[in-house]
Amino acid sequence: MALTRSLYSTQYLKLRLTEGTGSYITGLPVQTASIERTVPTEDILVLGRLGSVGRQQKEVETYKMDVKLFWASTAGAKLTSSDISTLTGNALNGTRSEVVVEPNGFTGFGILTKFGLDGSVGNFITSDLTFEGF
């Protein structure tokens, strides 16, 4: 006999597999979510002056979004194998996905660079998704 447990989550992932087209997969319960923005800059140095006179951006800024989900099985709130196939196909084609963590989260656009699934005895099944964009 299977155990029935309730999961309460305060944030949800809303995922559009292909940016600008299709509908959202909504209601995916989030365990943790983070976004990191990197803006590579360097100091501008001038002879005879101590310190820098300014800072200049030397490369394109990038974003990295890490989302850890509880693997839900309710209707409309689950990732299927075809969804994962679409995400990995988009990554190979360079097509971005839309990632929205709500409420009080973030919205970003990126390609899937990491997918992991963890299922251990006695715990909820979780999934790690990492998206990168610019």
Short mmCIF file of N, CA, C and O in Angstrom, two decimals:
data_model
loop_
_atom_site.label_atom_id
_atom_site.label_comp_id
_atom_site.label_asym_id
_atom_site.label_seq_id
_atom_site.Cartn_x
_atom_site.Cartn_y
_atom_site.Cartn_z
N MET A 1 0.83 -1.17 0.00
CA MET A 1 0.00 0.00 0.00
C MET A 1 0.88 1.24 0.00
O MET A 1 1.80 1.36 0.79
N ALA A 2 0.62 2.14 -0.93
CA ALA A 2 1.43 3.34 -1.08
C ALA A 2 1.07 4.38 -0.01
O ALA A 2 -0.08 4.49 0.40
N LEU A 3 2.08 5.13 0.41
CA LEU A 3 1.86 6.20 1.36
C LEU A 3 1.30 7.42 0.63
O LEU A 3 1.69 7.72 -0.49
N THR A 4 0.40 8.12 1.26
CA THR A 4 -0.12 9.37 0.73
C THR A 4 0.38 10.49 1.60
O THR A 4 0.16 10.49 2.81
N ARG A 5 1.11 11.43 0.98
CA ARG A 5 1.64 12.56 1.73
C ARG A 5 1.25 13.85 1.01
O ARG A 5 1.09 13.88 -0.19
N SER A 6 1.12 14.92 1.78
CA SER A 6 0.81 16.22 1.23
C SER A 6 2.08 17.07 1.21
O SER A 6 2.87 17.04 2.15
N LEU A 7 2.23 17.83 0.15
CA LEU A 7 3.38 18.70 -0.01
C LEU A 7 2.88 20.13 -0.11
O LEU A 7 2.00 20.43 -0.91
N TYR A 8 3.43 21.00 0.71
CA TYR A 8 3.08 22.42 0.68
C TYR A 8 4.29 23.21 0.21
O TYR A 8 5.36 23.10 0.79
N SER A 9 4.11 24.00 -0.84
CA SER A 9 5.20 24.79 -1.40
C SER A 9 4.72 26.22 -1.55
O SER A 9 3.58 26.47 -1.95
N THR A 10 5.59 27.18 -1.24
CA THR A 10 5.19 28.59 -1.33
C THR A 10 5.49 29.20 -2.68
O THR A 10 4.98 30.26 -2.99
N GLN A 11 6.35 28.58 -3.48
CA GLN A 11 6.66 29.11 -4.82
C GLN A 11 6.44 28.02 -5.85
O GLN A 11 6.60 26.83 -5.58
N TYR A 12 6.11 28.46 -7.05
CA TYR A 12 5.83 27.55 -8.15
C TYR A 12 6.60 27.98 -9.39
O TYR A 12 6.85 29.16 -9.59
N LEU A 13 6.96 27.00 -10.21
CA LEU A 13 7.62 27.27 -11.48
C LEU A 13 6.57 27.27 -12.58
O LEU A 13 5.72 26.37 -12.65
N LYS A 14 6.65 28.30 -13.41
CA LYS A 14 5.83 28.38 -14.61
C LYS A 14 6.81 28.34 -15.77
O LYS A 14 7.68 29.20 -15.87
N LEU A 15 6.72 27.33 -16.60
CA LEU A 15 7.73 27.08 -17.62
C LEU A 15 7.09 27.05 -19.00
O LEU A 15 6.14 26.31 -19.23
N ARG A 16 7.61 27.88 -19.91
CA ARG A 16 7.21 27.83 -21.32
C ARG A 16 8.39 27.20 -22.05
O ARG A 16 9.49 27.74 -22.06
N LEU A 17 8.15 26.04 -22.65
CA LEU A 17 9.25 25.27 -23.24
C LEU A 17 9.98 26.04 -24.34
O LEU A 17 11.20 26.00 -24.40
N THR A 18 9.25 26.72 -25.21
CA THR A 18 9.86 27.49 -26.28
C THR A 18 9.40 28.93 -26.15
O THR A 18 8.20 29.20 -26.13
N GLU A 19 10.36 29.85 -26.05
CA GLU A 19 10.06 31.27 -25.83
C GLU A 19 9.09 31.80 -26.88
O GLU A 19 9.30 31.64 -28.08
N GLY A 20 8.01 32.42 -26.42
CA GLY A 20 7.07 33.09 -27.31
C GLY A 20 6.01 32.20 -27.94
O GLY A 20 5.08 32.71 -28.55
N THR A 21 6.13 30.89 -27.83
CA THR A 21 5.13 30.00 -28.43
C THR A 21 4.69 28.96 -27.42
O THR A 21 5.41 28.62 -26.50
N GLY A 22 3.49 28.46 -27.63
CA GLY A 22 2.98 27.40 -26.76
C GLY A 22 2.47 27.92 -25.45
O GLY A 22 2.56 29.10 -25.12
N SER A 23 1.93 27.01 -24.66
CA SER A 23 1.37 27.38 -23.37
C SER A 23 2.38 27.07 -22.26
O SER A 23 3.40 26.42 -22.48
N TYR A 24 2.07 27.55 -21.08
CA TYR A 24 2.92 27.33 -19.91
C TYR A 24 2.59 26.00 -19.24
O TYR A 24 1.45 25.58 -19.21
N ILE A 25 3.62 25.38 -18.68
CA ILE A 25 3.43 24.30 -17.72
C ILE A 25 3.46 25.01 -16.37
O ILE A 25 4.44 25.66 -16.03
N THR A 26 2.37 24.95 -15.63
CA THR A 26 2.27 25.74 -14.40
C THR A 26 2.11 24.84 -13.18
O THR A 26 1.76 23.67 -13.29
N GLY A 27 2.36 25.43 -12.03
CA GLY A 27 2.12 24.74 -10.77
C GLY A 27 3.17 23.75 -10.35
O GLY A 27 2.92 22.92 -9.49
N LEU A 28 4.37 23.81 -10.93
CA LEU A 28 5.45 22.90 -10.51
C LEU A 28 6.01 23.40 -9.18
O LEU A 28 6.54 24.51 -9.11
N PRO A 29 5.90 22.64 -8.09
CA PRO A 29 6.33 23.12 -6.77
C PRO A 29 7.85 23.23 -6.66
O PRO A 29 8.58 22.29 -6.97
N VAL A 30 8.31 24.40 -6.22
CA VAL A 30 9.74 24.70 -6.13
C VAL A 30 10.24 24.44 -4.72
O VAL A 30 9.63 24.88 -3.75
N GLN A 31 11.37 23.74 -4.64
CA GLN A 31 12.04 23.58 -3.34
C GLN A 31 13.01 24.75 -3.14
O GLN A 31 12.98 25.40 -2.11
N THR A 32 13.88 25.00 -4.12
CA THR A 32 14.79 26.14 -4.07
C THR A 32 14.93 26.71 -5.48
O THR A 32 14.81 25.98 -6.47
N ALA A 33 15.22 28.00 -5.55
CA ALA A 33 15.45 28.66 -6.83
C ALA A 33 16.45 29.78 -6.63
O ALA A 33 16.45 30.46 -5.60
N SER A 34 17.34 29.96 -7.62
CA SER A 34 18.31 31.05 -7.55
C SER A 34 18.62 31.53 -8.95
O SER A 34 18.49 30.79 -9.93
N ILE A 35 19.02 32.78 -9.03
CA ILE A 35 19.44 33.36 -10.30
C ILE A 35 20.74 34.12 -10.04
O ILE A 35 20.89 34.77 -9.00
N GLU A 36 21.68 33.99 -10.95
CA GLU A 36 22.98 34.63 -10.82
C GLU A 36 23.27 35.41 -12.09
O GLU A 36 23.15 34.88 -13.20
N ARG A 37 23.64 36.67 -11.94
CA ARG A 37 23.95 37.53 -13.09
C ARG A 37 25.43 37.84 -13.05
O ARG A 37 25.96 38.27 -12.02
N THR A 38 26.12 37.64 -14.17
CA THR A 38 27.55 37.91 -14.26
C THR A 38 27.80 38.96 -15.33
O THR A 38 27.43 38.77 -16.49
N VAL A 39 28.41 40.08 -14.92
CA VAL A 39 28.77 41.14 -15.85
C VAL A 39 30.29 41.29 -15.80
O VAL A 39 30.83 41.89 -14.87
N PRO A 40 31.01 40.72 -16.79
CA PRO A 40 32.47 40.80 -16.77
C PRO A 40 32.95 42.22 -17.11
O PRO A 40 32.68 42.73 -18.18
N THR A 41 33.62 42.85 -16.14
CA THR A 41 34.15 44.21 -16.34
C THR A 41 35.61 44.24 -15.96
O THR A 41 36.13 43.36 -15.28
N GLU A 42 36.28 45.30 -16.40
CA GLU A 42 37.68 45.50 -16.03
C GLU A 42 37.91 46.98 -15.81
O GLU A 42 37.20 47.84 -16.36
N ASP A 43 38.92 47.29 -15.00
CA ASP A 43 39.27 48.67 -14.71
C ASP A 43 39.99 49.31 -15.90
O ASP A 43 40.74 48.65 -16.62
N ILE A 44 39.76 50.61 -16.09
CA ILE A 44 40.48 51.38 -17.10
C ILE A 44 41.57 52.15 -16.36
O ILE A 44 41.28 52.99 -15.50
N LEU A 45 42.83 51.86 -16.69
CA LEU A 45 43.96 52.48 -16.01
C LEU A 45 44.58 53.54 -16.91
O LEU A 45 44.66 53.38 -18.13
N VAL A 46 45.05 54.61 -16.30
CA VAL A 46 45.71 55.70 -17.02
C VAL A 46 47.07 55.91 -16.37
O VAL A 46 47.19 55.91 -15.14
N LEU A 47 48.10 56.12 -17.21
CA LEU A 47 49.44 56.35 -16.68
C LEU A 47 49.47 57.58 -15.79
O LEU A 47 48.88 58.61 -16.10
N GLY A 48 50.17 57.48 -14.68
CA GLY A 48 50.34 58.61 -13.78
C GLY A 48 49.19 58.81 -12.82
O GLY A 48 49.22 59.75 -12.02
N ARG A 49 48.20 57.98 -12.86
CA ARG A 49 47.06 58.14 -11.94
C ARG A 49 46.88 56.85 -11.13
O ARG A 49 46.81 55.77 -11.70
N LEU A 50 46.79 57.02 -9.83
CA LEU A 50 46.56 55.86 -8.99
C LEU A 50 45.09 55.47 -9.07
O LEU A 50 44.21 56.31 -9.08
N GLY A 51 44.83 54.19 -9.11
CA GLY A 51 43.46 53.72 -9.21
C GLY A 51 42.97 53.77 -10.65
O GLY A 51 43.69 54.14 -11.57
N SER A 52 41.74 53.45 -10.84
CA SER A 52 41.19 53.43 -12.19
C SER A 52 40.33 54.66 -12.43
O SER A 52 39.82 55.28 -11.51
N VAL A 53 40.17 54.99 -13.70
CA VAL A 53 39.34 56.14 -14.06
C VAL A 53 37.92 55.69 -14.40
O VAL A 53 37.04 56.51 -14.61
N GLY A 54 37.72 54.41 -14.47
CA GLY A 54 36.40 53.89 -14.76
C GLY A 54 36.42 52.39 -14.93
O GLY A 54 37.45 51.74 -14.75
N ARG A 55 35.27 51.84 -15.28
CA ARG A 55 35.16 50.41 -15.52
C ARG A 55 34.48 50.21 -16.86
O ARG A 55 33.57 50.95 -17.23
N GLN A 56 34.92 49.19 -17.58
CA GLN A 56 34.38 48.90 -18.89
C GLN A 56 33.95 47.43 -18.96
O GLN A 56 34.66 46.55 -18.49
N GLN A 57 32.78 47.22 -19.56
CA GLN A 57 32.31 45.85 -19.75
C GLN A 57 33.09 45.24 -20.89
O GLN A 57 33.16 45.79 -21.98
N LYS A 58 33.68 44.05 -20.66
CA LYS A 58 34.53 43.45 -21.68
C LYS A 58 33.89 42.27 -22.41
O LYS A 58 34.37 41.86 -23.45
N GLU A 59 32.81 41.70 -21.87
CA GLU A 59 32.12 40.58 -22.51
C GLU A 59 30.63 40.72 -22.27
O GLU A 59 30.18 41.57 -21.50
N VAL A 60 29.86 39.86 -22.90
CA VAL A 60 28.40 39.85 -22.75
C VAL A 60 28.04 39.36 -21.35
O VAL A 60 28.64 38.41 -20.85
N GLU A 61 27.07 40.01 -20.71
CA GLU A 61 26.63 39.54 -19.40
C GLU A 61 25.82 38.26 -19.57
O GLU A 61 25.15 38.06 -20.57
N THR A 62 25.91 37.39 -18.58
CA THR A 62 25.23 36.09 -18.64
C THR A 62 24.38 35.89 -17.38
O THR A 62 24.60 36.52 -16.35
N TYR A 63 23.41 34.99 -17.51
CA TYR A 63 22.53 34.63 -16.41
C TYR A 63 22.55 33.12 -16.23
O TYR A 63 22.64 32.37 -17.20
N LYS A 64 22.44 32.68 -14.98
CA LYS A 64 22.33 31.26 -14.68
C LYS A 64 21.20 31.09 -13.67
O LYS A 64 21.21 31.74 -12.62
N MET A 65 20.23 30.28 -14.02
CA MET A 65 19.07 30.04 -13.15
C MET A 65 19.06 28.58 -12.72
O MET A 65 19.09 27.69 -13.57
N ASP A 66 19.09 28.35 -11.42
CA ASP A 66 19.01 27.00 -10.86
C ASP A 66 17.67 26.85 -10.16
O ASP A 66 17.32 27.66 -9.30
N VAL A 67 16.93 25.81 -10.52
CA VAL A 67 15.63 25.55 -9.91
C VAL A 67 15.60 24.08 -9.49
O VAL A 67 15.89 23.20 -10.29
N LYS A 68 15.26 23.85 -8.22
CA LYS A 68 15.09 22.48 -7.73
C LYS A 68 13.60 22.30 -7.46
O LYS A 68 13.00 23.05 -6.68
N LEU A 69 13.01 21.32 -8.13
CA LEU A 69 11.57 21.07 -8.07
C LEU A 69 11.26 19.80 -7.30
O LEU A 69 12.05 18.86 -7.32
N PHE A 70 10.10 19.78 -6.70
CA PHE A 70 9.53 18.52 -6.24
C PHE A 70 8.83 17.92 -7.44
O PHE A 70 8.11 18.61 -8.16
N TRP A 71 9.05 16.65 -7.72
CA TRP A 71 8.49 16.00 -8.89
C TRP A 71 7.02 15.71 -8.63
O TRP A 71 6.66 14.74 -7.98
N ALA A 72 6.14 16.58 -9.13
CA ALA A 72 4.70 16.49 -8.88
C ALA A 72 4.04 15.59 -9.91
O ALA A 72 4.55 15.41 -11.02
N SER A 73 2.90 15.04 -9.54
CA SER A 73 2.19 14.16 -10.46
C SER A 73 0.74 14.59 -10.66
O SER A 73 -0.07 13.82 -11.13
N THR A 74 0.42 15.82 -10.30
CA THR A 74 -0.95 16.30 -10.50
C THR A 74 -1.15 16.72 -11.95
O THR A 74 -0.20 17.06 -12.65
N ALA A 75 -2.37 16.71 -12.41
CA ALA A 75 -2.68 17.06 -13.79
C ALA A 75 -2.29 18.50 -14.08
O ALA A 75 -2.60 19.40 -13.32
N GLY A 76 -1.58 18.71 -15.18
CA GLY A 76 -1.19 20.05 -15.59
C GLY A 76 0.05 20.56 -14.88
O GLY A 76 0.59 21.58 -15.27
N ALA A 77 0.51 19.91 -13.83
CA ALA A 77 1.66 20.37 -13.07
C ALA A 77 2.75 19.31 -13.07
O ALA A 77 3.23 18.91 -12.03
N LYS A 78 3.11 18.83 -14.24
CA LYS A 78 4.18 17.85 -14.29
C LYS A 78 4.97 17.99 -15.58
O LYS A 78 4.46 18.45 -16.60
N LEU A 79 6.22 17.61 -15.50
CA LEU A 79 7.09 17.55 -16.67
C LEU A 79 7.05 16.13 -17.20
O LEU A 79 7.25 15.18 -16.45
N THR A 80 6.80 15.99 -18.48
CA THR A 80 6.77 14.66 -19.10
C THR A 80 8.06 14.42 -19.86
O THR A 80 8.87 15.33 -20.05
N SER A 81 8.25 13.21 -20.32
CA SER A 81 9.45 12.89 -21.10
C SER A 81 9.48 13.68 -22.40
O SER A 81 10.55 14.08 -22.86
N SER A 82 8.33 13.98 -22.99
CA SER A 82 8.32 14.79 -24.21
C SER A 82 8.70 16.23 -23.92
O SER A 82 9.33 16.90 -24.75
N ASP A 83 8.35 16.74 -22.72
CA ASP A 83 8.77 18.09 -22.33
C ASP A 83 10.28 18.16 -22.18
O ASP A 83 10.91 19.11 -22.63
N ILE A 84 10.87 17.15 -21.55
CA ILE A 84 12.33 17.11 -21.38
C ILE A 84 12.99 16.99 -22.74
O ILE A 84 14.01 17.63 -23.01
N SER A 85 12.41 16.20 -23.64
CA SER A 85 12.94 16.07 -24.99
C SER A 85 12.90 17.41 -25.73
O SER A 85 13.85 17.77 -26.43
N THR A 86 11.82 18.16 -25.56
CA THR A 86 11.71 19.48 -26.17
C THR A 86 12.76 20.42 -25.60
O THR A 86 13.41 21.17 -26.35
N LEU A 87 12.95 20.42 -24.28
CA LEU A 87 13.94 21.29 -23.64
C LEU A 87 15.36 20.98 -24.12
O LEU A 87 16.14 21.89 -24.40
N THR A 88 15.70 19.69 -24.21
CA THR A 88 17.05 19.34 -24.68
C THR A 88 17.21 19.64 -26.17
O THR A 88 18.28 20.06 -26.60
N GLY A 89 16.15 19.46 -26.96
CA GLY A 89 16.20 19.83 -28.37
C GLY A 89 16.37 21.33 -28.55
O GLY A 89 17.12 21.79 -29.42
N ASN A 90 15.69 22.12 -27.71
CA ASN A 90 15.86 23.57 -27.76
C ASN A 90 17.29 23.97 -27.42
O ASN A 90 17.84 24.90 -28.01
N ALA A 91 17.89 23.28 -26.45
CA ALA A 91 19.27 23.57 -26.07
C ALA A 91 20.21 23.32 -27.24
O ALA A 91 21.13 24.10 -27.48
N LEU A 92 19.99 22.24 -27.97
CA LEU A 92 20.84 21.94 -29.13
C LEU A 92 20.65 22.94 -30.26
O LEU A 92 21.59 23.24 -31.00
N ASN A 93 19.43 23.49 -30.38
CA ASN A 93 19.14 24.46 -31.44
C ASN A 93 19.40 25.90 -31.01
O ASN A 93 19.30 26.81 -31.84
N GLY A 94 19.67 26.14 -29.73
CA GLY A 94 19.89 27.50 -29.25
C GLY A 94 18.60 28.27 -29.04
O GLY A 94 18.62 29.49 -28.99
N THR A 95 17.48 27.57 -28.90
CA THR A 95 16.19 28.20 -28.67
C THR A 95 15.95 28.31 -27.17
O THR A 95 16.06 27.33 -26.45
N ARG A 96 15.63 29.52 -26.72
CA ARG A 96 15.46 29.75 -25.28
C ARG A 96 14.09 29.31 -24.78
O ARG A 96 13.13 29.26 -25.53
N SER A 97 14.04 29.00 -23.49
CA SER A 97 12.81 28.71 -22.79
C SER A 97 12.55 29.84 -21.80
O SER A 97 13.47 30.53 -21.39
N GLU A 98 11.29 30.02 -21.42
CA GLU A 98 10.93 31.05 -20.46
C GLU A 98 10.72 30.40 -19.10
O GLU A 98 9.94 29.46 -18.96
N VAL A 99 11.44 30.91 -18.10
CA VAL A 99 11.42 30.37 -16.75
C VAL A 99 10.87 31.44 -15.81
O VAL A 99 11.44 32.52 -15.71
N VAL A 100 9.75 31.14 -15.13
CA VAL A 100 9.14 32.11 -14.22
C VAL A 100 8.95 31.42 -12.87
O VAL A 100 8.28 30.38 -12.79
N VAL A 101 9.55 31.98 -11.82
CA VAL A 101 9.33 31.50 -10.46
C VAL A 101 8.44 32.53 -9.78
O VAL A 101 8.77 33.71 -9.73
N GLU A 102 7.28 32.08 -9.31
CA GLU A 102 6.33 33.02 -8.70
C GLU A 102 5.70 32.41 -7.47
O GLU A 102 5.68 31.18 -7.35
N PRO A 103 5.19 33.18 -6.55
CA PRO A 103 5.28 34.64 -6.46
C PRO A 103 6.61 35.09 -5.88
O PRO A 103 7.34 34.29 -5.29
N ASN A 104 6.91 36.35 -6.01
CA ASN A 104 8.12 36.98 -5.47
C ASN A 104 9.39 36.28 -5.93
O ASN A 104 10.34 36.12 -5.16
N GLY A 105 9.42 35.86 -7.17
CA GLY A 105 10.59 35.18 -7.72
C GLY A 105 11.23 35.98 -8.83
O GLY A 105 11.48 37.17 -8.69
N PHE A 106 11.47 35.35 -9.95
CA PHE A 106 12.12 35.99 -11.08
C PHE A 106 11.58 35.42 -12.37
O PHE A 106 10.94 34.38 -12.40
N THR A 107 11.85 36.14 -13.46
CA THR A 107 11.54 35.68 -14.82
C THR A 107 12.82 35.73 -15.61
O THR A 107 13.55 36.72 -15.56
N GLY A 108 13.12 34.67 -16.34
CA GLY A 108 14.33 34.64 -17.14
C GLY A 108 14.12 33.81 -18.39
O GLY A 108 13.16 33.06 -18.51
N PHE A 109 15.05 33.98 -19.34
CA PHE A 109 15.03 33.25 -20.59
C PHE A 109 16.38 32.58 -20.76
O PHE A 109 17.42 33.22 -20.61
N GLY A 110 16.38 31.28 -21.06
CA GLY A 110 17.65 30.57 -21.21
C GLY A 110 17.44 29.19 -21.80
O GLY A 110 16.32 28.76 -22.04
N ILE A 111 18.57 28.52 -22.01
CA ILE A 111 18.53 27.15 -22.51
C ILE A 111 18.89 26.20 -21.37
O ILE A 111 19.66 26.54 -20.48
N LEU A 112 18.32 25.02 -21.42
CA LEU A 112 18.58 24.00 -20.40
C LEU A 112 20.00 23.48 -20.55
O LEU A 112 20.39 23.01 -21.62
N THR A 113 20.82 23.61 -19.49
CA THR A 113 22.19 23.10 -19.54
C THR A 113 22.41 21.93 -18.60
O THR A 113 23.42 21.25 -18.70
N LYS A 114 21.48 21.72 -17.66
CA LYS A 114 21.62 20.60 -16.73
C LYS A 114 20.24 20.12 -16.31
O LYS A 114 19.36 20.93 -16.01
N PHE A 115 20.07 18.81 -16.29
CA PHE A 115 18.84 18.20 -15.80
C PHE A 115 19.22 17.00 -14.94
O PHE A 115 20.02 16.17 -15.35
N GLY A 116 18.66 16.94 -13.76
CA GLY A 116 18.92 15.82 -12.87
C GLY A 116 17.66 15.42 -12.15
O GLY A 116 16.79 16.24 -11.87
N LEU A 117 17.55 14.13 -11.85
CA LEU A 117 16.39 13.59 -11.16
C LEU A 117 16.91 12.76 -9.99
O LEU A 117 17.80 11.92 -10.17
N ASP A 118 16.38 13.01 -8.79
CA ASP A 118 16.85 12.32 -7.60
C ASP A 118 15.67 11.70 -6.88
O ASP A 118 14.73 12.40 -6.50
N GLY A 119 15.72 10.41 -6.72
CA GLY A 119 14.67 9.71 -5.98
C GLY A 119 15.30 8.76 -4.99
O GLY A 119 15.96 7.81 -5.37
N SER A 120 15.14 9.05 -3.71
CA SER A 120 15.68 8.17 -2.69
C SER A 120 14.56 7.70 -1.78
O SER A 120 13.51 8.34 -1.66
N VAL A 121 14.77 6.59 -1.14
CA VAL A 121 13.75 5.95 -0.31
C VAL A 121 13.34 6.88 0.84
O VAL A 121 14.18 7.41 1.55
N GLY A 122 12.05 7.10 0.96
CA GLY A 122 11.53 7.90 2.06
C GLY A 122 11.46 9.40 1.81
O GLY A 122 10.95 10.14 2.63
N ASN A 123 12.00 9.86 0.70
CA ASN A 123 12.00 11.28 0.39
C ASN A 123 11.13 11.55 -0.83
O ASN A 123 10.85 10.65 -1.62
N PHE A 124 10.76 12.83 -1.01
CA PHE A 124 10.09 13.23 -2.24
C PHE A 124 11.07 13.15 -3.39
O PHE A 124 12.27 13.41 -3.22
N ILE A 125 10.59 12.84 -4.57
CA ILE A 125 11.43 12.85 -5.77
C ILE A 125 11.64 14.30 -6.16
O ILE A 125 10.70 15.09 -6.20
N THR A 126 12.89 14.67 -6.43
CA THR A 126 13.21 16.05 -6.81
C THR A 126 13.91 16.07 -8.15
O THR A 126 14.49 15.07 -8.58
N SER A 127 13.87 17.22 -8.79
CA SER A 127 14.51 17.42 -10.08
C SER A 127 15.29 18.72 -10.05
O SER A 127 14.81 19.73 -9.53
N ASP A 128 16.50 18.69 -10.59
CA ASP A 128 17.33 19.89 -10.70
C ASP A 128 17.35 20.35 -12.16
O ASP A 128 17.68 19.56 -13.05
N LEU A 129 17.02 21.62 -12.38
CA LEU A 129 17.06 22.21 -13.71
C LEU A 129 17.97 23.43 -13.67
O LEU A 129 17.83 24.27 -12.77
N THR A 130 18.89 23.54 -14.61
CA THR A 130 19.74 24.70 -14.73
C THR A 130 19.59 25.28 -16.12
O THR A 130 19.72 24.55 -17.10
N PHE A 131 19.30 26.57 -16.19
CA PHE A 131 19.15 27.28 -17.45
C PHE A 131 20.20 28.38 -17.50
O PHE A 131 20.48 29.02 -16.50
N GLU A 132 20.77 28.60 -18.68
CA GLU A 132 21.73 29.69 -18.86
C GLU A 132 21.28 30.54 -20.03
O GLU A 132 20.77 30.03 -21.03
N GLY A 133 21.48 31.84 -19.90
CA GLY A 133 21.10 32.77 -20.95
C GLY A 133 21.97 34.00 -20.91
O GLY A 133 22.87 34.13 -20.10
N PHE A 134 21.68 34.93 -21.82
CA PHE A 134 22.42 36.20 -21.83
C PHE A 134 21.47 37.34 -22.09
O PHE A 134 20.35 37.13 -22.49
#
